[in-house]
Amino acid sequence: MKQDLIVILDLGSTQNTVIAREIRSLGVYSEIHPHDITAEELKGLDNVKGIVLNGGENRMVDGQAVEIRPELYELGYPMISVDYPQSECEKRFDELPTQEELKSFIFEDCRAEANWNMKNFIEDQVELIRQQVGDKKVLLALSGGVDSSVVAAMLIKAIGQQLVCVHVNHGLMRKNESESVVKVFRDELHANLIYVDASERFLGKLENVADPEQKRKIIGGEFIRVFEEEARKLEGIDFLGQGTIYPDIIESGTKTAKMVKSHHNVGGLPEDLKFELVEPLKQLFKDEVRACGVELGLPHDMVYRQPFPGPGLGVRCLGAITRERLEAVRESDAILREEFTKAGLDKKVWQYFTVVPDFKSVGMKNHARVFEYMVIIRAINTVDAMTASVEKVDWEVLERITNRILAEVEHVNRVCYDMSPKPPATIEFE
């Protein structure tokens, strides 16, 4: 069943995702599109029932106020405008409409049906995947994280043995991560899994690279190179599956919103990419990805496991990566996860991890002056990864974690706790 669609046109709002999620919570699918979408492009979207003109503080771009194309008013779609004074709509709002006002617009003016749910979404995506892939094979980067696991389950449902999973150990994994991926997917789920140890290759490419955007692009680019090499060993691989989700696309920048960061699934792809992409989750927010995984029958522990960035510990070993600091990140992260599990925080906190900056501070060990690194702990809660609050961890738990890190992790003499929400901070440091 094709879902009805409410289109949100980005006219400078910082709350596009807020209104998109609010509409989806009412059972109607919504998407964010750029302000300068053409009439033909809009008509090309499936089942458009109405349009929200969503203005805001970023309405001025290069000294000019952004506006929609005038011909959009002539298409006959019901429209409302939010903080967009140039609008020709009859219904205007100075701020986000209430849920009741949205309901009235969506169900009375637009006559949309509440048919947005995971069962319908999966049915649609399975059919789209089959149409796109045909009898060819798909190569999937299987990190073992939530996104790639749900993509794997979706592709298995759609095309079965036409899926070839590749797990690349880039040397930036958490402690025992690769071993766990192989055990779960190859040994327990019997997936067609290829394991590639490319850790030395990645670390060599990243040597002396300090800029976080450059690190992300190198890691993303090398991933694709590895897949291309693996694909050449196989026959009939024409497609690359990816776990791109909606926040990845949004945070990589729009015409009226500055880029927060590029994602390896979006901005780091090489120009000579040899595969056509299959990205069945690119319309979903993170909590919707988890709901999709549950609907697909994945184990609860897999669906609700810790989010982990594609570049791995590469963006948690801040600045130019060294093996010494990388090992400090890996060991301190393992201690944090172990102690959070003991305290029951693993079921309460959405994401928690450690980072090690590329500078040292003075300290004392064994009655002697030392100059060593610090470990920063971050623990946050969020629904959609677009905003986040800091978890208030009990002092006793923090003290136990601190003592263990200082005693067990080499080259570290200081532990700090990050108190910054998103915004103004982001979830990751780089």
C-alpha atoms as one frame of an Amber mdcrd trajectory, in Angstrom:
protein
   0.000   0.000   0.000   1.440   3.367  -1.025   1.489   5.785   1.871  -0.086
   9.225   1.525   2.542  11.973   1.665   2.699  15.422   3.253   5.615  17.407
   1.768   7.535  19.851   3.968   9.364  22.508   1.959  12.448  23.799   3.771
  12.299  27.592   3.715  14.865  28.159   6.443  13.318  26.392   9.421  15.463
  24.753  12.081  12.478  22.584  13.020  11.802  20.688   9.811  12.373  17.358
  11.545  10.094  18.332  14.442   7.103  18.878  12.179   8.013  15.854  10.022
   8.034  13.585  13.062   4.816  15.138  14.390   3.045  14.364  11.108   4.419
  10.793  11.081   3.228  10.336  14.676  -0.297  10.947  13.354   0.116   7.982
  10.999   0.825   9.984   7.840   4.121   9.862   5.994   6.085  13.118   5.575
   9.260  14.146   3.751  11.432  17.269   3.757  12.293  18.755   0.359  14.206
  21.900  -0.722  12.363  25.180  -1.180  13.134  25.381  -4.917  11.553  22.062
  -5.875   9.918  22.373  -9.299   6.275  21.692 -10.088   7.313  18.666 -12.152
   9.464  17.285  -9.332   6.623  17.743  -6.853   4.108  16.041  -9.149   6.595
  13.201  -9.560   6.363  12.322  -5.857   3.940   9.526  -4.960   0.597  10.302
  -3.307   1.225  13.947  -2.316  -1.779  15.104  -0.298  -0.597  18.482   1.008
   2.326  20.858   1.498   3.792  22.642   4.537   5.787  25.778   3.705   8.176
  25.786   6.647  10.022  29.088   7.105  12.352  30.182   9.865  15.520  31.913
  10.923  17.594  30.624   7.979  15.247  32.091   5.370  17.973  34.485   4.160
  20.587  32.783   1.959  23.414  34.901   0.487  21.483  38.049   1.372  18.257
  36.966  -0.355  15.042  35.593   1.119  14.298  32.113  -0.252  10.868  31.576
  -1.796   9.002  28.706  -3.393   8.379  28.683  -7.128   5.096  30.575  -7.819
   3.762  27.758 -10.025   3.481  25.517  -6.963   0.456  27.521  -5.825  -1.319
  26.543  -9.061  -1.036  22.771  -8.521  -4.086  22.629  -6.275  -2.467  20.962
  -3.256  -3.735  22.111   0.171  -1.030  24.260   1.818  -0.225  25.834   5.148
   2.707  28.138   5.900   4.747  28.455   9.080   6.808  31.612   9.674   6.898
  32.319   5.925   5.553  35.823   5.239   5.838  35.496   1.432   3.184  32.763
   1.448  -0.018  33.106  -0.580  -1.841  30.516   1.599  -4.976  31.506   3.448
  -3.847  29.464   6.499  -0.696  30.917   8.040   1.025  30.209  11.373   3.701
  32.287  13.078   4.993  29.192  14.878   4.613  25.429  14.595   0.921  24.465
  14.557  -0.480  22.435  17.428  -1.257  18.753  16.968  -4.970  19.564  16.659
  -4.246  22.172  13.973  -2.060  19.670  12.133  -4.786  17.024  12.388  -7.308
  19.434  10.886  -4.971  20.259   7.990  -3.904  16.670   7.293  -7.206  14.820
   7.648  -9.781  17.495   6.754  -8.023  19.745   4.235  -5.693  17.151   2.690
  -7.994  14.149   3.208  -4.938  11.997   3.922  -5.255   8.504   5.367  -3.361
   7.353   8.465  -1.614   4.526   6.622   1.996   5.173   7.678   3.177   2.149
   9.681   6.098  -0.257   9.616   4.152  -3.154   8.090   3.155  -1.032   5.084
   6.623   0.527   4.877   8.327  -2.873   4.775   5.910  -4.173   2.135   6.620
  -1.114  -0.035  10.393  -1.365   0.400  10.493  -5.093  -0.309   8.649  -4.512
  -3.580  10.900  -1.557  -4.492  14.058  -3.590  -3.731  12.854  -6.456  -5.922
  12.073  -4.050  -8.761  15.462  -2.347  -8.436  17.643  -5.430  -8.004  15.907
  -8.002 -10.198  18.004 -11.190 -10.322  21.300  -9.416  -9.499  23.280  -9.559
  -6.267  23.660  -6.916  -3.551  26.837  -6.390  -1.567  26.156  -5.106   1.955
  28.542  -3.565   4.457  27.555  -5.390   7.626  29.034  -3.628  10.629  26.664
  -5.342  13.051  25.200  -2.000  14.102  21.472  -1.303  14.149  21.239   0.278
  10.701  23.225  -2.345   8.788  21.508  -5.189  10.669  18.049  -3.881   9.781
  19.114  -3.355   6.158  20.394  -6.942   6.092  17.078  -8.255   7.430  15.145
  -6.157   4.893  17.302  -7.374   1.992  17.096 -11.012   3.117  13.290 -10.688
   3.169  13.323  -9.144  -0.302  16.009 -11.091  -2.179  17.267 -13.886   0.098
  20.516 -15.468  -1.101  21.133 -12.687  -3.617  22.573 -10.764  -0.637  26.305
 -11.002   0.072  27.358  -9.467   3.424  30.867  -8.114   3.946  32.233  -7.234
   7.352  35.300  -5.007   7.179  37.510  -4.702  10.239  38.992  -1.253   9.666
  40.963  -1.316  12.893  38.583   1.251  14.372  36.094  -1.176  15.917  35.177
  -1.440  19.574  36.795  -4.157  21.667  35.861  -7.651  20.377  33.367  -6.080
  17.936  34.453  -7.954  14.816  34.552 -11.277  16.631  30.990 -10.674  17.822
  29.737  -9.781  14.327  31.191 -12.962  12.841  29.753 -15.112  15.646  26.228
 -13.676  15.414  25.802 -13.342  11.666  27.868 -16.220  10.275  27.550 -18.789
  13.048  24.059 -18.050  14.411  22.125 -16.382  11.574  23.956 -18.306   8.820
  24.395 -15.208   6.654  26.567 -15.333   3.549  29.336 -13.356   5.287  32.782
 -12.381   4.028  35.235 -11.148   6.695  37.973  -8.717   5.628  40.736  -7.577
   7.986  41.805  -4.232   6.510  42.947  -2.586   9.738  46.529  -1.885   8.610
  45.290  -0.476   5.322  42.910   1.989   6.986  45.348   3.089   9.677  47.985
   3.694   7.027  45.645   5.930   5.007  44.715   7.873   8.167  48.265   8.496
   9.345  48.822  12.183  10.227  45.252  13.112   9.157  43.735  15.393  11.822
  40.763  17.048  10.086  37.551  15.173  11.046  35.861  15.706   7.685  38.927
  14.385   5.869  39.013  11.371   8.200  35.349  10.611   7.486  35.866  10.857
   3.738  38.994   8.687   3.800  37.228   6.015   5.868  34.094   6.156   3.690
  36.119   6.081   0.486  38.252   3.154   1.612  35.133   1.218   2.580  33.873
   1.518  -0.972  37.281   0.525  -2.360  37.284  -2.621  -0.212  33.795  -3.517
  -1.398  34.803  -2.982  -5.021  37.725  -5.337  -4.525  35.515  -7.963  -2.895
  32.903  -7.563  -5.624  35.483  -8.264  -8.323  36.024 -11.662  -6.714  32.310
 -12.433  -7.109  29.915 -12.608 -10.039  26.816 -10.517 -10.679  27.391  -7.852
  -8.013  25.793  -4.672  -9.353  24.375  -3.138  -6.180  25.687  -1.811  -2.890
  23.373  -1.876   0.133  23.782   0.940   2.657  22.278   1.836   6.028  21.730
   5.503   5.239  18.936   6.916   7.430  17.060  10.229   7.279  19.199  12.167
   9.810  22.292  11.251   7.746  20.806  13.028   4.747  19.457  15.997   6.720
  22.703  16.619   8.656  24.744  16.479   5.457  23.211  19.828   4.542  20.349
  21.363   2.565  20.099  24.551   0.557  18.954  26.552   3.572  20.698  24.581
   6.342  24.440  24.383   6.884  26.111  20.989   6.945  26.605  19.596  10.437
  28.911  16.826   9.212  29.241  14.592   6.200  28.319  10.968   6.633  30.208
   8.088   5.062  26.894   6.936   3.603  26.254  10.328   1.978  29.259  12.559
   1.432  32.222  10.220   1.255  31.396   8.192  -1.849  34.017   8.242  -4.638
  32.976   9.711  -7.972  33.857   6.517  -9.857  31.506   4.359  -7.764  30.873
   1.136  -9.659  27.675   0.131  -7.853  24.103   1.326  -7.853  22.997   2.068
  -4.289  20.205   0.279  -2.423  19.199   2.368   0.625  15.863   1.079   1.982
  16.079   2.959   5.319  16.886   6.436   3.984  13.377   7.687   4.813  13.474
   6.623   8.483  14.488   8.348  11.708  16.483   6.245  14.181  13.552   5.161
  16.346  11.671   4.168  13.184  14.669   2.046  12.113  14.394   0.165  15.421
  10.638  -0.278  14.961  11.347  -1.620  11.478  13.840  -4.109  12.925  11.288
  -5.345  15.458   8.678  -5.736  12.702  11.221  -7.731  10.666  11.707 -10.094
  13.615  15.266  -9.196  14.616  16.309  -9.971  18.229  15.622  -7.184  20.717
  19.277  -6.951  21.769  20.332  -6.406  18.179  17.701  -3.776  17.428  18.399
  -1.777  20.594  22.177  -2.088  20.679  24.424   0.959  21.009  24.586   3.212
  17.944  28.076   3.253  16.457  29.299   5.699  13.786  30.440   4.356  10.431
  33.962   5.764  10.921  34.035   3.920  14.259  36.614   4.927  16.846  38.230
   7.075  14.149  35.990   9.973  15.207  36.488   9.240  18.908  40.284   9.287
  18.720  40.281  13.042  18.198  42.699  14.640  15.754  45.364  12.574  14.001
  44.916   8.934  15.006  47.733   7.199  16.888  47.731   3.556  17.918  48.418
   4.577  21.525  45.341   6.803  21.785  43.219   4.441  19.695  43.913   1.660
  22.173  43.072   4.036  25.047  39.697   4.789  23.438  39.000   1.096  22.839
  39.892  -0.012  26.383  38.145   2.880  28.168  35.017   2.364  26.040  34.943
  -1.324  27.017  35.159  -0.380  30.716  32.381   2.183  30.328  30.081  -0.291
  28.599  30.791  -2.985  31.181  30.063  -0.682  34.140  26.931   0.797  32.517
  25.613  -2.740  32.030  26.307  -3.602  35.696  24.443  -0.445  36.779  21.478
  -1.105  34.447  22.236   2.055  32.484  22.634   0.151  29.224  18.833  -0.153
  29.106  18.263   3.476  30.098  20.842   5.501  28.177  20.535   5.799  24.394
  24.239   6.236  23.628  27.405   6.303  25.715  31.057   6.200  24.739  34.514
   7.594  25.448  36.796   9.860  23.426  40.484  10.668  23.804  41.655  14.138
  22.652  44.985  14.689  20.948  46.543  16.682  23.796  48.002  15.798  27.183
  47.712  17.151  30.699  50.075  17.016  33.640  49.465  14.468  36.384  51.088
  12.282  39.076  51.692   8.530  39.014  53.892   6.593  41.423  55.022   9.865
  43.039  56.349  11.128  39.717  55.166  13.810  37.283  53.531  12.419  34.126
  52.203  14.057  30.973  49.386  11.884  29.608  46.028  11.867  27.838  42.525
  12.350  29.222  39.425  10.251  28.610  36.106  12.066  28.137  32.888  10.161
  28.863  29.704  11.034  26.953  26.254   9.632  27.815  23.151  11.053  26.137
  19.478  10.336  25.571  17.559  11.091  22.378  14.651   9.878  20.284  15.700
  10.769  16.751  19.385  11.817  17.104  18.484  15.357  16.067  18.461  16.652
  19.662  19.946  15.048  22.776  20.055  15.526  26.545  22.814  14.510  28.955
  22.250  11.535  31.262  22.609  12.354  34.971  24.756   9.410  36.036  25.047
   8.626  39.764  28.284   9.861  41.268  29.215   6.419  42.604  28.970   4.912
  39.128  31.081   7.679  37.612  33.649   7.307  40.371  33.893   3.534  39.792
  34.332   4.031  36.039  36.942   6.727  36.606  38.964   4.586  38.991  38.954
   1.644  36.613  39.997   3.731  33.592  42.840   5.368  35.517  44.023   2.000
  36.838  43.574  -0.154  33.732  44.088   2.076  30.680  47.648   2.976  29.771
  48.790   6.545  28.989  45.759   8.135  30.713  45.813  10.313  33.834  42.494
  12.177  33.744  38.778  11.402  33.229  36.112  14.022  32.400  32.322  13.882
  31.916  30.745  15.796  29.020  27.757  17.873  30.153  26.844  19.340  26.731
  23.389  18.762  25.165  22.670  18.719  21.426  22.431  21.482  20.317  24.781
  23.308  20.657  27.029  20.212  20.790  26.611  17.221  18.470  26.415  13.626
  19.672  29.896  12.772  18.435  32.913  15.051  18.952  33.969  14.941  15.303
